Amino acid sequence: DAKTTQPTSMDCAEGRAANLPCNHSTISGNEYVYWYRQIHSQGPQYIIHGLKNNETNEMASLIITEDRKSSTLILPHATLRDTAVYYCIVRVSIFGNEKLTFGTGTRLTIIP
Amino acid sequence: GAVVSQHPSWVICKSGTSVKIECRSLDFQATTMFWYRQFPKQSLMLMATSNEGSKATYEQGVEKDKFLINHASLTLSTLTVTSAHPEDSSFYICSARDLQGSYEQYFGPGTRLTVT
């Protein structure tokens, strides 16, 4: 499994862009990078995923470096509701089952 | 988006009793569902992979006789914690993979189990 490394915590001012980094230097060529977030006492919420191209959806943008060893999740205009733990995950596929291995994540706090 | 529900959202039980937690995919079919456990201030730990119509696959260190998983239909998986003890108190979360979609997993809201 490719492991990921994320900062333990980050703060961001409300209305600003939140940039959450993730290192995955041992990622394999066919592994995707996924981002989920977990608001306190809730189940994780899917945000975005990508293979090698940058991706954007209504929630966020995902920037993956050319060597695929790191990525950045961007929340363009952070709100207080974006306060959560953000998990960067590299998908593991074993016998067709798509296991997600969660690391410790980044606790993002949006400051009013 | 796809919705996954869990029931109950919280439960308190006495030590030695069994508790069943349901996980349902409400608007999609899922041949595969996953069960996670999360202790306070820790990350999610995968317990087992539940496959419709077949036996679940348990992660190393998870007792299959204690955590019984049944996936009888494409929209329902159940986790039964047998002979629960206080150390089983945790937040249990399921997820389901949409058959028709890509490889996104959709998570339920979680069930908080407290064993007294």
Coordinates of C-alpha atoms in Angstrom, one line a residue:
Chain A
D1 CA 0.0 0.0 0.0
A2 CA 1.2 3.5 -0.8
K3 CA 1.3 5.4 2.5
T4 CA 0.4 9.1 2.7
T5 CA 1.8 11.8 4.9
Q6 CA -0.3 14.9 5.9
P7 CA 0.2 17.7 8.3
T8 CA -1.5 17.0 11.6
S9 CA -3.4 20.3 11.6
M10 CA -3.9 23.5 9.7
D11 CA -5.8 26.7 10.2
C12 CA -7.4 28.8 7.5
A13 CA -9.2 32.1 7.5
E14 CA -12.8 32.0 6.5
G15 CA -13.2 33.1 2.8
R16 CA -9.7 32.2 1.9
A17 CA -8.5 29.3 0.0
A18 CA -7.5 26.3 2.0
N19 CA -4.6 24.3 0.6
L20 CA -4.1 20.9 2.1
P21 CA -0.9 19.0 1.1
C22 CA -0.4 15.3 0.9
N23 CA 2.8 13.3 0.2
H24 CA 2.5 9.8 -1.4
S25 CA 6.0 9.2 -2.7
T26 CA 5.5 5.4 -3.0
I27 CA 2.3 5.6 -5.1
S28 CA 2.1 3.1 -7.9
G29 CA 1.2 4.0 -11.5
N30 CA -2.3 2.6 -11.3
E31 CA -3.3 4.0 -7.9
Y32 CA -5.6 6.9 -7.5
V33 CA -5.5 9.7 -5.0
Y34 CA -8.7 10.1 -3.0
W35 CA -9.7 12.8 -0.6
Y36 CA -12.4 12.4 2.0
R37 CA -13.3 14.6 5.0
Q38 CA -15.0 13.8 8.3
I39 CA -16.9 16.3 10.2
H40 CA -17.0 15.6 13.9
S41 CA -19.1 12.5 14.8
Q42 CA -20.2 11.9 11.2
G43 CA -19.2 9.5 8.5
P44 CA -16.5 10.5 6.0
Q45 CA -17.6 12.4 2.9
Y46 CA -16.1 11.9 -0.5
I47 CA -14.6 15.0 -1.9
I48 CA -12.6 14.2 -5.1
H49 CA -10.2 11.8 -6.6
G50 CA -7.7 11.8 -9.4
L51 CA -5.0 9.7 -11.2
K52 CA -2.5 12.2 -12.7
N53 CA -4.5 15.1 -14.1
N54 CA -5.8 17.9 -12.1
E55 CA -9.4 17.6 -11.2
T56 CA -12.1 20.0 -10.1
N57 CA -15.6 19.6 -8.9
E58 CA -18.2 21.7 -7.0
M59 CA -16.4 21.1 -3.7
A60 CA -12.7 21.4 -4.4
S61 CA -9.8 21.1 -6.8
L62 CA -7.1 18.5 -6.7
I63 CA -3.6 19.3 -8.0
I64 CA -1.3 16.3 -8.5
T65 CA 2.3 16.8 -9.2
E66 CA 3.8 15.5 -12.4
D67 CA 5.7 12.8 -10.7
R68 CA 2.6 11.9 -8.7
K69 CA 4.5 11.9 -5.4
S70 CA 2.4 14.6 -3.9
S71 CA -0.9 16.4 -4.2
T72 CA -2.8 19.4 -2.9
L73 CA -6.5 19.7 -2.1
I74 CA -7.8 23.2 -2.6
L75 CA -11.0 24.5 -1.0
P76 CA -11.3 27.7 -2.9
H77 CA -13.4 29.8 -0.5
A78 CA -13.4 28.1 2.9
T79 CA -16.4 28.4 5.2
L80 CA -16.9 27.5 8.8
R81 CA -18.6 24.3 7.7
D82 CA -15.4 23.1 6.1
T83 CA -13.9 22.6 9.5
A84 CA -13.2 18.8 9.5
V85 CA -10.5 16.2 9.4
Y86 CA -9.3 15.7 5.8
Y87 CA -8.0 12.4 4.7
C88 CA -5.7 11.8 1.7
I89 CA -5.9 8.2 0.6
V90 CA -4.3 6.1 -2.0
R91 CA -6.7 3.5 -3.2
V92 CA -5.7 -0.1 -2.7
S93 CA -7.2 -2.7 -4.9
I94 CA -7.0 -6.3 -3.8
F95 CA -8.9 -9.0 -5.6
G96 CA -11.3 -6.4 -7.0
N97 CA -12.2 -5.0 -3.6
E98 CA -11.5 -1.3 -3.3
K99 CA -10.1 -1.0 0.2
L100 CA -9.5 2.5 1.6
T101 CA -6.8 2.8 4.2
F102 CA -7.2 5.9 6.3
G103 CA -4.2 7.7 7.8
T104 CA -4.4 10.2 10.5
G105 CA -5.5 13.1 8.3
T106 CA -5.3 16.8 8.6
R107 CA -7.5 18.6 11.1
L108 CA -8.5 21.8 9.3
T109 CA -10.0 24.6 11.4
I110 CA -11.6 27.5 9.6
I111 CA -11.1 30.7 11.6
P112 CA -13.9 33.3 11.5
Chain B
G1 CA -25.4 11.9 -4.4
A2 CA -25.6 8.4 -3.2
V3 CA -27.0 7.9 0.3
V4 CA -26.0 5.3 2.9
S5 CA -27.9 5.0 6.1
Q6 CA -27.1 3.3 9.4
H7 CA -29.4 2.1 12.1
P8 CA -29.3 2.8 15.0
S9 CA -27.4 6.0 15.1
W10 CA -26.4 5.2 18.7
V11 CA -26.9 2.3 21.1
I12 CA -26.1 1.5 24.7
C13 CA -26.0 -2.1 25.7
K14 CA -24.9 -4.1 28.7
S15 CA -21.8 -6.2 28.7
G16 CA -22.3 -9.7 27.4
T17 CA -25.2 -8.8 25.1
S18 CA -25.2 -8.6 21.3
V19 CA -25.9 -5.6 19.1
K20 CA -26.9 -5.5 15.5
I21 CA -26.1 -2.5 13.3
E22 CA -27.7 -2.1 9.9
C23 CA -26.1 -0.4 6.8
R24 CA -28.4 0.4 3.9
S25 CA -27.7 1.9 0.5
L26 CA -30.8 3.9 -0.2
D27 CA -30.6 4.8 -3.8
F28 CA -28.1 2.5 -5.3
Q29 CA -27.0 -1.1 -5.3
A30 CA -23.8 -2.3 -3.6
T31 CA -22.3 -5.7 -4.0
T32 CA -19.6 -4.6 -1.6
M33 CA -19.9 -2.8 1.7
F34 CA -17.2 -2.0 4.2
W35 CA -17.2 -1.8 8.0
Y36 CA -14.9 0.5 9.9
R37 CA -14.4 1.2 13.5
Q38 CA -13.1 4.5 14.9
F39 CA -12.0 5.0 18.5
P40 CA -12.0 8.6 19.9
K41 CA -9.4 10.8 18.4
Q42 CA -8.2 8.1 16.1
S43 CA -8.6 7.4 12.4
L44 CA -11.0 4.9 10.8
M45 CA -9.8 1.3 10.9
L46 CA -11.2 -1.1 8.3
M47 CA -12.7 -4.2 10.0
A48 CA -14.1 -6.2 7.1
T49 CA -15.3 -6.2 3.6
S50 CA -18.8 -7.4 3.1
N51 CA -19.7 -9.1 -0.2
E52 CA -23.3 -9.8 -1.2
G53 CA -24.1 -13.5 -1.2
S54 CA -20.7 -14.6 0.2
K55 CA -18.7 -14.6 3.3
A56 CA -17.1 -11.4 4.6
T57 CA -13.4 -10.8 4.4
Y58 CA -11.9 -9.7 7.7
E59 CA -8.8 -7.7 8.3
Q60 CA -6.0 -9.1 10.3
G61 CA -6.7 -9.0 14.0
V62 CA -10.5 -8.7 13.7
E63 CA -12.4 -11.7 15.2
K64 CA -14.9 -13.0 12.7
D65 CA -16.8 -14.9 15.4
K66 CA -17.2 -11.7 17.4
F67 CA -18.1 -9.4 14.6
L68 CA -20.7 -11.2 12.5
I69 CA -21.3 -9.7 9.1
N70 CA -24.2 -10.6 6.8
H71 CA -24.8 -9.1 3.4
A72 CA -28.0 -10.7 2.3
S73 CA -29.1 -8.2 -0.4
L74 CA -27.6 -5.5 -2.6
T75 CA -28.8 -2.8 -0.3
L76 CA -28.3 -4.2 3.2
S77 CA -25.4 -5.3 5.3
T78 CA -25.5 -6.0 9.0
L79 CA -22.8 -6.1 11.6
T80 CA -23.5 -7.9 14.8
V81 CA -21.2 -7.4 17.8
T82 CA -21.6 -10.5 19.9
S83 CA -21.0 -10.7 23.6
A84 CA -20.1 -7.0 23.6
H85 CA -17.6 -5.7 26.2
P86 CA -16.7 -2.2 27.2
E87 CA -13.6 -2.2 25.0
D88 CA -16.0 -2.7 22.0
S89 CA -17.4 0.8 22.6
S90 CA -16.6 2.7 19.5
F91 CA -18.0 4.5 16.4
Y92 CA -18.9 2.0 13.8
I93 CA -19.1 3.3 10.2
C94 CA -20.1 1.5 7.0
S95 CA -19.5 2.4 3.5
A96 CA -20.9 1.1 0.2
R97 CA -19.5 1.1 -3.3
D98 CA -21.9 2.2 -6.1
L99 CA -22.2 -0.6 -8.7
Q100 CA -23.1 1.8 -11.4
G101 CA -20.7 4.6 -10.6
S102 CA -17.0 4.8 -10.4
Y103 CA -15.0 3.6 -7.5
E104 CA -16.3 6.2 -5.0
Q105 CA -17.3 4.8 -1.6
Y106 CA -20.2 6.4 0.2
F107 CA -20.2 6.4 3.9
G108 CA -23.0 6.1 6.4
P109 CA -23.4 8.5 9.3
G110 CA -22.0 6.0 11.8
T111 CA -23.3 4.2 14.8
R112 CA -22.0 5.0 18.3
L113 CA -21.9 1.9 20.5
T114 CA -21.5 2.2 24.2
V115 CA -21.1 -1.0 26.2
T116 CA -21.7 -0.6 29.9

